[in-house]
Amino acid sequence: MTFETLLFEKKIGYAIITLNRPDKLNALNNQLFSDLSQAVSLIADDTEIHAAIITGTGSKAFAAGADIAELHEQDDLSGVEFSKIGQRVFDAIEHLGKPVIAAVNGFALGGGCELALSCHIRFAAANAKFGQPEVNLGILPGYGGTQRLSRIVGSAKSAELILSGMIITAENAEKIGLVNSVHELSYLMEFAEKFVQTIVSKAPLAVYAALQSIVASKELSPEEGMNFESRKFGEICGTDDFKEGTKAFLEKRTAVFSGK
Ligand code: COA
């Protein structure tokens, strides 16, 4: 499958999406959102794909935000839908049900930072920079940034970043829990792929159920969350892979998972 604004690569067990508007630092325009939405659906529907990595082309930018030329055209009515378009795609990533890892290879600003926030895990290159500089443009984050950043780093840190528009280094992003770990740019994709290969070597239905429970924890009350976890636990106890995993342990051999 080919896309105008991104590269889609299917590997064994996982996919890599590379945002590909290098002349605009991978800024997120309408076409990119449409392409990204289709790529996410492709991953959801493909039973051979159990995880995904999202990164940016080149060594400078993951994504430098919403496309400011398109943003400039918005008014108080169209702005709502402009925001919703990004929110819908990023919600689809968060609720994909399969792990999505952001490999942040450079600037992750505005919508670029919000895209990374919608992924379940974030690895960053040492040269990466993070920020929500929307207030510099007279606007606020509109692709879920005010909600996700606050949940991930806490409301005080989120307010510090969003209200000042400040841009922070990957090292500082790691300190506040915005990224999981920082790597040399030349090693970032190798690290991300090795990590994803580890995930896809596990029982996929168990991985999906664990991820869905983690995502649900952000949206459910503690009691509902526990009930959700128990339901998932019960579902997985009915799978072939659960029987195989536990049997293999008892027989002191490596489990061979079938994904059933
Ligand atoms: N939307 C549209 N185009 C963008 C863009 C964005 N968010 N970010 C960068 N670009 C374009 C620039 O306009 C430029 O295009 P041109 O060569 O046709 O003039 C090209 O990408 C390269 O960017 P440039 O600004 O020349 O690179 P730089 O290295 O000097 O600066 C940044 C890099 C990221 C600091 C700077 O591009 C920037 O501040 N971008 C906007 C970040 C932002 O506010 N994002 C939030 C948007 S809501």
PDB file of C-alpha atoms and ligand atoms in Angstrom:
ATOM      1  CA  MET A   1       0.000   0.000   0.000  1.00  0.00           C
ATOM      2  CA  THR A   2       1.394   3.418  -0.919  1.00  0.00           C
ATOM      3  CA  PHE A   3       0.485   6.787   0.586  1.00  0.00           C
ATOM      4  CA  GLU A   4       1.169  10.359  -0.492  1.00  0.00           C
ATOM      5  CA  THR A   5       2.490  11.592   2.852  1.00  0.00           C
ATOM      6  CA  LEU A   6       3.812   8.513   4.641  1.00  0.00           C
ATOM      7  CA  LEU A   7       5.737   5.313   4.077  1.00  0.00           C
ATOM      8  CA  PHE A   8       4.188   2.051   5.211  1.00  0.00           C
ATOM      9  CA  GLU A   9       6.430  -0.929   5.738  1.00  0.00           C
ATOM     10  CA  LYS A  10       5.161  -4.337   6.796  1.00  0.00           C
ATOM     11  CA  LYS A  11       7.750  -6.384   8.677  1.00  0.00           C
ATOM     12  CA  ILE A  12       7.376  -9.799  10.289  1.00  0.00           C
ATOM     13  CA  GLY A  13       4.742  -9.237  12.970  1.00  0.00           C
ATOM     14  CA  TYR A  14       4.741  -5.440  12.931  1.00  0.00           C
ATOM     15  CA  ALA A  15       4.497  -2.344  10.735  1.00  0.00           C
ATOM     16  CA  ILE A  16       6.507   0.862  10.519  1.00  0.00           C
ATOM     17  CA  ILE A  17       4.770   4.110   9.592  1.00  0.00           C
ATOM     18  CA  THR A  18       7.161   6.892   8.569  1.00  0.00           C
ATOM     19  CA  LEU A  19       5.685  10.387   8.273  1.00  0.00           C
ATOM     20  CA  ASN A  20       7.060  11.663   4.991  1.00  0.00           C
ATOM     21  CA  ARG A  21       6.775  15.388   4.316  1.00  0.00           C
ATOM     22  CA  PRO A  22      10.461  16.234   4.791  1.00  0.00           C
ATOM     23  CA  ASP A  23      10.259  19.657   3.147  1.00  0.00           C
ATOM     24  CA  LYS A  24       7.663  20.690   5.773  1.00  0.00           C
ATOM     25  CA  LEU A  25       9.292  18.866   8.712  1.00  0.00           C
ATOM     26  CA  ASN A  26       6.490  16.269   8.513  1.00  0.00           C
ATOM     27  CA  ALA A  27       3.845  18.857   9.492  1.00  0.00           C
ATOM     28  CA  LEU A  28       0.432  17.242   9.837  1.00  0.00           C
ATOM     29  CA  ASN A  29      -1.837  18.391   7.023  1.00  0.00           C
ATOM     30  CA  ASN A  30      -5.235  17.043   5.960  1.00  0.00           C
ATOM     31  CA  GLN A  31      -3.718  14.574   3.521  1.00  0.00           C
ATOM     32  CA  LEU A  32      -1.401  13.217   6.208  1.00  0.00           C
ATOM     33  CA  PHE A  33      -4.296  12.721   8.604  1.00  0.00           C
ATOM     34  CA  SER A  34      -6.238  10.887   5.896  1.00  0.00           C
ATOM     35  CA  ASP A  35      -3.216   8.680   5.100  1.00  0.00           C
ATOM     36  CA  LEU A  36      -2.487   8.041   8.785  1.00  0.00           C
ATOM     37  CA  SER A  37      -6.099   7.103   9.423  1.00  0.00           C
ATOM     38  CA  GLN A  38      -5.994   4.558   6.563  1.00  0.00           C
ATOM     39  CA  ALA A  39      -2.650   3.160   7.759  1.00  0.00           C
ATOM     40  CA  VAL A  40      -4.036   2.700  11.281  1.00  0.00           C
ATOM     41  CA  SER A  41      -7.103   0.869   9.881  1.00  0.00           C
ATOM     42  CA  LEU A  42      -4.789  -1.331   7.826  1.00  0.00           C
ATOM     43  CA  ILE A  43      -2.902  -2.308  10.988  1.00  0.00           C
ATOM     44  CA  ALA A  44      -6.155  -2.928  12.878  1.00  0.00           C
ATOM     45  CA  ASP A  45      -7.435  -5.264  10.139  1.00  0.00           C
ATOM     46  CA  ASP A  46      -4.215  -7.173   9.430  1.00  0.00           C
ATOM     47  CA  THR A  47      -4.032 -10.237  11.671  1.00  0.00           C
ATOM     48  CA  GLU A  48      -0.305 -10.619  10.871  1.00  0.00           C
ATOM     49  CA  ILE A  49       0.500  -7.198  12.347  1.00  0.00           C
ATOM     50  CA  HIS A  50       0.676  -7.191  16.154  1.00  0.00           C
ATOM     51  CA  ALA A  51       2.374  -3.827  16.815  1.00  0.00           C
ATOM     52  CA  ALA A  52       3.505  -0.664  15.056  1.00  0.00           C
ATOM     53  CA  ILE A  53       6.204   1.986  15.166  1.00  0.00           C
ATOM     54  CA  ILE A  54       5.558   5.574  14.106  1.00  0.00           C
ATOM     55  CA  THR A  55       8.554   7.721  13.206  1.00  0.00           C
ATOM     56  CA  GLY A  56       9.435  10.639  10.937  1.00  0.00           C
ATOM     57  CA  THR A  57      11.535  10.747   7.817  1.00  0.00           C
ATOM     58  CA  GLY A  58      15.021  12.272   8.072  1.00  0.00           C
ATOM     59  CA  SER A  59      17.013  13.290  11.101  1.00  0.00           C
ATOM     60  CA  LYS A  60      15.390  16.610  11.925  1.00  0.00           C
ATOM     61  CA  ALA A  61      11.712  16.128  12.663  1.00  0.00           C
ATOM     62  CA  PHE A  62       9.247  13.566  13.949  1.00  0.00           C
ATOM     63  CA  ALA A  63       6.531  16.112  13.160  1.00  0.00           C
ATOM     64  CA  ALA A  64       6.715  19.901  13.577  1.00  0.00           C
ATOM     65  CA  GLY A  65       3.020  20.193  14.372  1.00  0.00           C
ATOM     66  CA  ALA A  66      -0.227  20.875  12.586  1.00  0.00           C
ATOM     67  CA  ASP A  67       0.314  22.376   9.154  1.00  0.00           C
ATOM     68  CA  ILE A  68       0.319  26.074   9.993  1.00  0.00           C
ATOM     69  CA  ALA A  69      -0.739  27.092   6.467  1.00  0.00           C
ATOM     70  CA  GLU A  70      -3.934  25.011   6.848  1.00  0.00           C
ATOM     71  CA  LEU A  71      -4.353  26.109  10.467  1.00  0.00           C
ATOM     72  CA  HIS A  72      -4.247  29.773   9.432  1.00  0.00           C
ATOM     73  CA  GLU A  73      -7.395  29.302   7.291  1.00  0.00           C
ATOM     74  CA  GLN A  74      -9.588  28.216  10.230  1.00  0.00           C
ATOM     75  CA  ASP A  75     -12.300  30.254  11.928  1.00  0.00           C
ATOM     76  CA  ASP A  76     -14.378  29.686  15.045  1.00  0.00           C
ATOM     77  CA  LEU A  77     -16.683  27.221  13.242  1.00  0.00           C
ATOM     78  CA  SER A  78     -14.241  25.242  11.081  1.00  0.00           C
ATOM     79  CA  GLY A  79     -11.739  25.147  13.948  1.00  0.00           C
ATOM     80  CA  VAL A  80     -13.893  22.657  15.840  1.00  0.00           C
ATOM     81  CA  GLU A  81     -13.795  20.142  12.984  1.00  0.00           C
ATOM     82  CA  PHE A  82     -10.071  20.894  12.390  1.00  0.00           C
ATOM     83  CA  SER A  83      -9.436  19.854  15.972  1.00  0.00           C
ATOM     84  CA  LYS A  84     -11.767  16.826  15.738  1.00  0.00           C
ATOM     85  CA  ILE A  85      -9.988  15.454  12.648  1.00  0.00           C
ATOM     86  CA  GLY A  86      -6.714  15.189  14.563  1.00  0.00           C
ATOM     87  CA  GLN A  87      -8.418  13.967  17.726  1.00  0.00           C
ATOM     88  CA  ARG A  88     -10.179  11.157  15.834  1.00  0.00           C
ATOM     89  CA  VAL A  89      -6.957   9.857  14.261  1.00  0.00           C
ATOM     90  CA  PHE A  90      -5.005  10.070  17.523  1.00  0.00           C
ATOM     91  CA  ASP A  91      -7.873   8.377  19.420  1.00  0.00           C
ATOM     92  CA  ALA A  92      -7.782   5.596  16.819  1.00  0.00           C
ATOM     93  CA  ILE A  93      -4.060   5.131  17.555  1.00  0.00           C
ATOM     94  CA  GLU A  94      -4.582   5.074  21.319  1.00  0.00           C
ATOM     95  CA  HIS A  95      -7.515   2.636  20.975  1.00  0.00           C
ATOM     96  CA  LEU A  96      -6.009   0.514  18.196  1.00  0.00           C
ATOM     97  CA  GLY A  97      -5.789  -2.421  20.592  1.00  0.00           C
ATOM     98  CA  LYS A  98      -2.260  -3.191  19.367  1.00  0.00           C
ATOM     99  CA  PRO A  99       0.856  -1.511  20.805  1.00  0.00           C
ATOM    100  CA  VAL A 100       2.034   1.600  18.968  1.00  0.00           C
ATOM    101  CA  ILE A 101       5.511   2.920  19.712  1.00  0.00           C
ATOM    102  CA  ALA A 102       6.617   6.441  18.794  1.00  0.00           C
ATOM    103  CA  ALA A 103      10.259   6.600  17.720  1.00  0.00           C
ATOM    104  CA  VAL A 104      10.753  10.346  18.011  1.00  0.00           C
ATOM    105  CA  ASN A 105      13.658  11.215  15.727  1.00  0.00           C
ATOM    106  CA  GLY A 106      13.646  15.024  16.010  1.00  0.00           C
ATOM    107  CA  PHE A 107      11.185  17.870  16.619  1.00  0.00           C
ATOM    108  CA  ALA A 108       7.898  16.702  18.156  1.00  0.00           C
ATOM    109  CA  LEU A 109       6.100  20.006  18.452  1.00  0.00           C
ATOM    110  CA  GLY A 110       2.414  20.834  18.737  1.00  0.00           C
ATOM    111  CA  GLY A 111       0.477  18.129  16.872  1.00  0.00           C
ATOM    112  CA  GLY A 112       3.736  16.168  16.561  1.00  0.00           C
ATOM    113  CA  CYS A 113       4.005  15.989  20.332  1.00  0.00           C
ATOM    114  CA  GLU A 114       0.293  15.128  20.525  1.00  0.00           C
ATOM    115  CA  LEU A 115       0.816  12.298  18.032  1.00  0.00           C
ATOM    116  CA  ALA A 116       3.635  10.920  20.202  1.00  0.00           C
ATOM    117  CA  LEU A 117       1.380  11.257  23.264  1.00  0.00           C
ATOM    118  CA  SER A 118      -1.298   9.132  21.583  1.00  0.00           C
ATOM    119  CA  CYS A 119       1.219   6.282  21.190  1.00  0.00           C
ATOM    120  CA  HIS A 120       1.547   3.820  24.064  1.00  0.00           C
ATOM    121  CA  ILE A 121       5.316   4.087  24.425  1.00  0.00           C
ATOM    122  CA  ARG A 122       7.713   6.847  23.385  1.00  0.00           C
ATOM    123  CA  PHE A 123      11.413   6.369  22.609  1.00  0.00           C
ATOM    124  CA  ALA A 124      13.340   9.497  21.658  1.00  0.00           C
ATOM    125  CA  ALA A 125      16.559  10.326  19.863  1.00  0.00           C
ATOM    126  CA  ALA A 126      18.988  12.442  21.867  1.00  0.00           C
ATOM    127  CA  ASN A 127      18.409  15.320  19.423  1.00  0.00           C
ATOM    128  CA  ALA A 128      14.620  15.204  19.779  1.00  0.00           C
ATOM    129  CA  LYS A 129      12.789  18.252  21.094  1.00  0.00           C
ATOM    130  CA  PHE A 130       9.320  18.302  22.614  1.00  0.00           C
ATOM    131  CA  GLY A 131       6.843  21.078  23.164  1.00  0.00           C
ATOM    132  CA  GLN A 132       3.357  22.469  22.723  1.00  0.00           C
ATOM    133  CA  PRO A 133       4.195  25.894  21.271  1.00  0.00           C
ATOM    134  CA  GLU A 134       0.620  26.630  20.139  1.00  0.00           C
ATOM    135  CA  VAL A 135       0.311  29.724  22.369  1.00  0.00           C
ATOM    136  CA  ASN A 136       3.045  31.309  20.238  1.00  0.00           C
ATOM    137  CA  LEU A 137       0.566  31.067  17.364  1.00  0.00           C
ATOM    138  CA  GLY A 138      -2.361  32.389  19.373  1.00  0.00           C
ATOM    139  CA  ILE A 139      -4.012  28.978  19.716  1.00  0.00           C
ATOM    140  CA  LEU A 140      -4.058  26.020  22.118  1.00  0.00           C
ATOM    141  CA  PRO A 141      -3.295  22.326  21.543  1.00  0.00           C
ATOM    142  CA  GLY A 142      -6.324  20.841  19.772  1.00  0.00           C
ATOM    143  CA  TYR A 143      -5.422  17.227  19.026  1.00  0.00           C
ATOM    144  CA  GLY A 144      -5.846  15.942  22.579  1.00  0.00           C
ATOM    145  CA  GLY A 145      -2.689  17.559  23.972  1.00  0.00           C
ATOM    146  CA  THR A 146      -4.296  19.320  26.926  1.00  0.00           C
ATOM    147  CA  GLN A 147      -5.813  15.992  28.013  1.00  0.00           C
ATOM    148  CA  ARG A 148      -3.079  13.453  27.276  1.00  0.00           C
ATOM    149  CA  LEU A 149      -0.094  15.565  28.343  1.00  0.00           C
ATOM    150  CA  SER A 150      -1.772  16.282  31.682  1.00  0.00           C
ATOM    151  CA  ARG A 151      -2.459  12.586  32.250  1.00  0.00           C
ATOM    152  CA  ILE A 152       1.089  11.595  31.335  1.00  0.00           C
ATOM    153  CA  VAL A 153       3.201  14.240  33.124  1.00  0.00           C
ATOM    154  CA  GLY A 154       0.662  15.678  35.581  1.00  0.00           C
ATOM    155  CA  SER A 155      -1.327  18.897  35.306  1.00  0.00           C
ATOM    156  CA  ALA A 156       1.369  21.197  36.744  1.00  0.00           C
ATOM    157  CA  LYS A 157       4.075  20.103  34.267  1.00  0.00           C
ATOM    158  CA  SER A 158       1.499  20.084  31.489  1.00  0.00           C
ATOM    159  CA  ALA A 159       0.490  23.669  32.391  1.00  0.00           C
ATOM    160  CA  GLU A 160       4.159  24.710  32.520  1.00  0.00           C
ATOM    161  CA  LEU A 161       4.748  23.395  29.000  1.00  0.00           C
ATOM    162  CA  ILE A 162       1.455  24.380  27.354  1.00  0.00           C
ATOM    163  CA  LEU A 163       1.074  27.855  28.892  1.00  0.00           C
ATOM    164  CA  SER A 164       4.655  28.922  28.165  1.00  0.00           C
ATOM    165  CA  GLY A 165       5.080  27.149  24.825  1.00  0.00           C
ATOM    166  CA  MET A 166       8.538  26.123  26.019  1.00  0.00           C
ATOM    167  CA  ILE A 167      10.474  23.488  24.111  1.00  0.00           C
ATOM    168  CA  ILE A 168      12.388  20.858  26.072  1.00  0.00           C
ATOM    169  CA  THR A 169      15.170  18.429  25.239  1.00  0.00           C
ATOM    170  CA  ALA A 170      14.714  14.670  25.036  1.00  0.00           C
ATOM    171  CA  GLU A 171      16.738  14.356  28.235  1.00  0.00           C
ATOM    172  CA  ASN A 172      14.326  16.642  30.107  1.00  0.00           C
ATOM    173  CA  ALA A 173      11.338  14.910  28.489  1.00  0.00           C
ATOM    174  CA  GLU A 174      12.606  11.642  29.951  1.00  0.00           C
ATOM    175  CA  LYS A 175      13.010  13.265  33.394  1.00  0.00           C
ATOM    176  CA  ILE A 176       9.322  14.249  33.491  1.00  0.00           C
ATOM    177  CA  GLY A 177       8.107  10.898  32.139  1.00  0.00           C
ATOM    178  CA  LEU A 178       7.148  12.226  28.729  1.00  0.00           C
ATOM    179  CA  VAL A 179       9.422   9.690  27.031  1.00  0.00           C
ATOM    180  CA  ASN A 180      10.341   6.174  28.124  1.00  0.00           C
ATOM    181  CA  SER A 181      14.019   6.365  27.133  1.00  0.00           C
ATOM    182  CA  VAL A 182      16.511   8.317  25.032  1.00  0.00           C
ATOM    183  CA  HIS A 183      18.925   6.844  22.454  1.00  0.00           C
ATOM    184  CA  GLU A 184      21.469   8.010  19.908  1.00  0.00           C
ATOM    185  CA  LEU A 185      19.604   8.909  16.721  1.00  0.00           C
ATOM    186  CA  SER A 186      21.616   6.328  14.748  1.00  0.00           C
ATOM    187  CA  TYR A 187      20.438   3.592  17.158  1.00  0.00           C
ATOM    188  CA  LEU A 188      16.838   4.747  17.728  1.00  0.00           C
ATOM    189  CA  MET A 189      15.098   2.597  15.107  1.00  0.00           C
ATOM    190  CA  GLU A 190      17.196  -0.461  15.885  1.00  0.00           C
ATOM    191  CA  PHE A 191      16.246  -0.109  19.558  1.00  0.00           C
ATOM    192  CA  ALA A 192      12.561   0.463  18.755  1.00  0.00           C
ATOM    193  CA  GLU A 193      12.449  -2.514  16.391  1.00  0.00           C
ATOM    194  CA  LYS A 194      14.186  -4.812  18.887  1.00  0.00           C
ATOM    195  CA  PHE A 195      11.679  -3.748  21.530  1.00  0.00           C
ATOM    196  CA  VAL A 196       8.738  -4.371  19.197  1.00  0.00           C
ATOM    197  CA  GLN A 197      10.167  -7.755  18.208  1.00  0.00           C
ATOM    198  CA  THR A 198      10.178  -8.655  21.904  1.00  0.00           C
ATOM    199  CA  ILE A 199       6.499  -7.703  22.164  1.00  0.00           C
ATOM    200  CA  VAL A 200       5.492  -9.646  19.057  1.00  0.00           C
ATOM    201  CA  SER A 201       7.265 -12.756  20.357  1.00  0.00           C
ATOM    202  CA  LYS A 202       4.692 -12.919  23.190  1.00  0.00           C
ATOM    203  CA  ALA A 203       1.155 -14.324  23.050  1.00  0.00           C
ATOM    204  CA  PRO A 204      -0.621 -11.651  20.958  1.00  0.00           C
ATOM    205  CA  LEU A 205      -4.058 -11.981  22.551  1.00  0.00           C
ATOM    206  CA  ALA A 206      -2.511 -11.554  26.008  1.00  0.00           C
ATOM    207  CA  VAL A 207      -0.593  -8.485  24.795  1.00  0.00           C
ATOM    208  CA  TYR A 208      -3.771  -6.976  23.307  1.00  0.00           C
ATOM    209  CA  ALA A 209      -5.775  -7.670  26.472  1.00  0.00           C
ATOM    210  CA  ALA A 210      -3.069  -6.158  28.701  1.00  0.00           C
ATOM    211  CA  LEU A 211      -2.832  -3.077  26.492  1.00  0.00           C
ATOM    212  CA  GLN A 212      -6.623  -2.625  26.378  1.00  0.00           C
ATOM    213  CA  SER A 213      -6.705  -2.832  30.182  1.00  0.00           C
ATOM    214  CA  ILE A 214      -3.920  -0.238  30.484  1.00  0.00           C
ATOM    215  CA  VAL A 215      -5.710   2.130  28.070  1.00  0.00           C
ATOM    216  CA  ALA A 216      -9.021   1.519  29.895  1.00  0.00           C
ATOM    217  CA  SER A 217      -7.352   2.542  33.175  1.00  0.00           C
ATOM    218  CA  LYS A 218      -7.294   6.125  31.876  1.00  0.00           C
ATOM    219  CA  GLU A 219     -11.017   6.161  31.244  1.00  0.00           C
ATOM    220  CA  LEU A 220     -12.661   3.950  33.870  1.00  0.00           C
ATOM    221  CA  SER A 221     -13.194   4.359  37.586  1.00  0.00           C
ATOM    222  CA  PRO A 222     -10.876   2.165  39.734  1.00  0.00           C
ATOM    223  CA  GLU A 223     -13.702  -0.342  40.283  1.00  0.00           C
ATOM    224  CA  GLU A 224     -14.689  -0.450  36.605  1.00  0.00           C
ATOM    225  CA  GLY A 225     -11.024  -0.830  35.714  1.00  0.00           C
ATOM    226  CA  MET A 226     -10.625  -3.838  38.010  1.00  0.00           C
ATOM    227  CA  ASN A 227     -13.772  -5.410  36.517  1.00  0.00           C
ATOM    228  CA  PHE A 228     -12.474  -4.761  33.006  1.00  0.00           C
ATOM    229  CA  GLU A 229      -9.177  -6.447  33.936  1.00  0.00           C
ATOM    230  CA  SER A 230     -10.978  -9.497  35.387  1.00  0.00           C
ATOM    231  CA  ARG A 231     -13.114  -9.851  32.254  1.00  0.00           C
ATOM    232  CA  LYS A 232      -9.999  -9.711  30.069  1.00  0.00           C
ATOM    233  CA  PHE A 233      -8.218 -12.163  32.381  1.00  0.00           C
ATOM    234  CA  GLY A 234     -11.129 -14.592  32.035  1.00  0.00           C
ATOM    235  CA  GLU A 235     -11.194 -14.198  28.237  1.00  0.00           C
ATOM    236  CA  ILE A 236      -7.490 -14.951  28.007  1.00  0.00           C
ATOM    237  CA  CYS A 237      -7.826 -17.996  30.288  1.00  0.00           C
ATOM    238  CA  GLY A 238      -9.956 -19.421  27.475  1.00  0.00           C
ATOM    239  CA  THR A 239      -7.235 -19.134  24.805  1.00  0.00           C
ATOM    240  CA  ASP A 240      -4.964 -21.829  23.385  1.00  0.00           C
ATOM    241  CA  ASP A 241      -1.947 -19.593  24.016  1.00  0.00           C
ATOM    242  CA  PHE A 242      -2.712 -19.409  27.735  1.00  0.00           C
ATOM    243  CA  LYS A 243      -2.813 -23.220  27.941  1.00  0.00           C
ATOM    244  CA  GLU A 244       0.381 -23.440  25.870  1.00  0.00           C
ATOM    245  CA  GLY A 245       2.242 -20.770  27.874  1.00  0.00           C
ATOM    246  CA  THR A 246       1.515 -22.293  31.254  1.00  0.00           C
ATOM    247  CA  LYS A 247       2.025 -25.889  29.993  1.00  0.00           C
ATOM    248  CA  ALA A 248       5.385 -24.947  28.443  1.00  0.00           C
ATOM    249  CA  PHE A 249       6.506 -23.459  31.772  1.00  0.00           C
ATOM    250  CA  LEU A 250       5.561 -26.635  33.634  1.00  0.00           C
ATOM    251  CA  GLU A 251       7.331 -28.769  31.001  1.00  0.00           C
ATOM    252  CA  LYS A 252      10.426 -26.503  31.165  1.00  0.00           C
ATOM    253  CA  ARG A 253      10.351 -25.640  27.464  1.00  0.00           C
ATOM    254  CA  THR A 254       9.811 -22.501  25.366  1.00  0.00           C
ATOM    255  CA  ALA A 255       6.173 -21.780  24.549  1.00  0.00           C
ATOM    256  CA  VAL A 256       5.086 -21.796  20.918  1.00  0.00           C
ATOM    257  CA  PHE A 257       2.199 -19.343  20.569  1.00  0.00           C
ATOM    258  CA  SER A 258      -0.424 -19.646  17.826  1.00  0.00           C
ATOM    259  CA  GLY A 259      -2.276 -16.371  18.421  1.00  0.00           C
ATOM    260  CA  LYS A 260      -5.446 -18.313  19.292  1.00  0.00           C
TER     261      LYS A 260
HETATM  262  N1  COA B   1       3.443  23.755   9.441  1.00  0.00           N
HETATM  263  C1  COA B   1       3.757  24.029   8.187  1.00  0.00           C
HETATM  264  N2  COA B   1       5.024  24.140   7.740  1.00  0.00           N
HETATM  265  C2  COA B   1       5.995  23.966   8.639  1.00  0.00           C
HETATM  266  C3  COA B   1       5.746  23.669   9.989  1.00  0.00           C
HETATM  267  C4  COA B   1       4.396  23.557  10.393  1.00  0.00           C
HETATM  268  N3  COA B   1       4.043  23.239  11.632  1.00  0.00           N
HETATM  269  N4  COA B   1       6.923  23.568  10.631  1.00  0.00           N
HETATM  270  C5  COA B   1       7.886  23.764   9.719  1.00  0.00           C
HETATM  271  N5  COA B   1       7.326  24.019   8.514  1.00  0.00           N
HETATM  272  C6  COA B   1       8.003  24.297   7.255  1.00  0.00           C
HETATM  273  C7  COA B   1       8.597  25.688   7.219  1.00  0.00           C
HETATM  274  O1  COA B   1       7.614  26.643   6.875  1.00  0.00           O
HETATM  275  C8  COA B   1       9.641  25.493   6.163  1.00  0.00           C
HETATM  276  O2  COA B   1       9.021  25.486   4.898  1.00  0.00           O
HETATM  277  P1  COA B   1       9.646  26.351   3.664  1.00  0.00           P
HETATM  278  O3  COA B   1      11.027  25.781   3.459  1.00  0.00           O
HETATM  279  O4  COA B   1       8.714  26.071   2.531  1.00  0.00           O
HETATM  280  O5  COA B   1       9.685  27.773   4.133  1.00  0.00           O
HETATM  281  C9  COA B   1      10.143  24.091   6.406  1.00  0.00           C
HETATM  282  O6  COA B   1       9.111  23.427   7.113  1.00  0.00           O
HETATM  283  C10 COA B   1      11.409  24.036   7.247  1.00  0.00           C
HETATM  284  O7  COA B   1      11.152  24.728   8.464  1.00  0.00           O
HETATM  285  P2  COA B   1      12.096  25.894   9.036  1.00  0.00           P
HETATM  286  O8  COA B   1      11.266  26.731   9.963  1.00  0.00           O
HETATM  287  O9  COA B   1      12.782  26.613   7.913  1.00  0.00           O
HETATM  288  O10 COA B   1      13.171  25.023   9.846  1.00  0.00           O
HETATM  289  P3  COA B   1      14.051  25.512  11.082  1.00  0.00           P
HETATM  290  O11 COA B   1      15.070  24.458  11.283  1.00  0.00           O
HETATM  291  O12 COA B   1      14.517  26.898  10.895  1.00  0.00           O
HETATM  292  O13 COA B   1      13.047  25.509  12.325  1.00  0.00           O
HETATM  293  C11 COA B   1      11.284  24.625  13.727  1.00  0.00           C
HETATM  294  C12 COA B   1      12.474  24.316  12.788  1.00  0.00           C
HETATM  295  C13 COA B   1      10.601  23.308  14.048  1.00  0.00           C
HETATM  296  C14 COA B   1      11.819  25.276  15.012  1.00  0.00           C
HETATM  297  C15 COA B   1      10.312  25.603  13.029  1.00  0.00           C
HETATM  298  O14 COA B   1      10.008  25.072  11.736  1.00  0.00           O
HETATM  299  C16 COA B   1       9.009  25.800  13.754  1.00  0.00           C
HETATM  300  O15 COA B   1       8.961  26.521  14.733  1.00  0.00           O
HETATM  301  N6  COA B   1       7.920  25.177  13.244  1.00  0.00           N
HETATM  302  C17 COA B   1       6.596  25.354  13.792  1.00  0.00           C
HETATM  303  C18 COA B   1       6.443  24.629  15.104  1.00  0.00           C
HETATM  304  C19 COA B   1       5.081  24.888  15.694  1.00  0.00           C
HETATM  305  O16 COA B   1       4.724  25.975  16.078  1.00  0.00           O
HETATM  306  N7  COA B   1       4.263  23.825  15.746  1.00  0.00           N
HETATM  307  C20 COA B   1       2.943  23.883  16.285  1.00  0.00           C
HETATM  308  C21 COA B   1       1.957  24.035  15.183  1.00  0.00           C
HETATM  309  S1  COA B   1       0.293  24.107  15.831  1.00  0.00           S
END
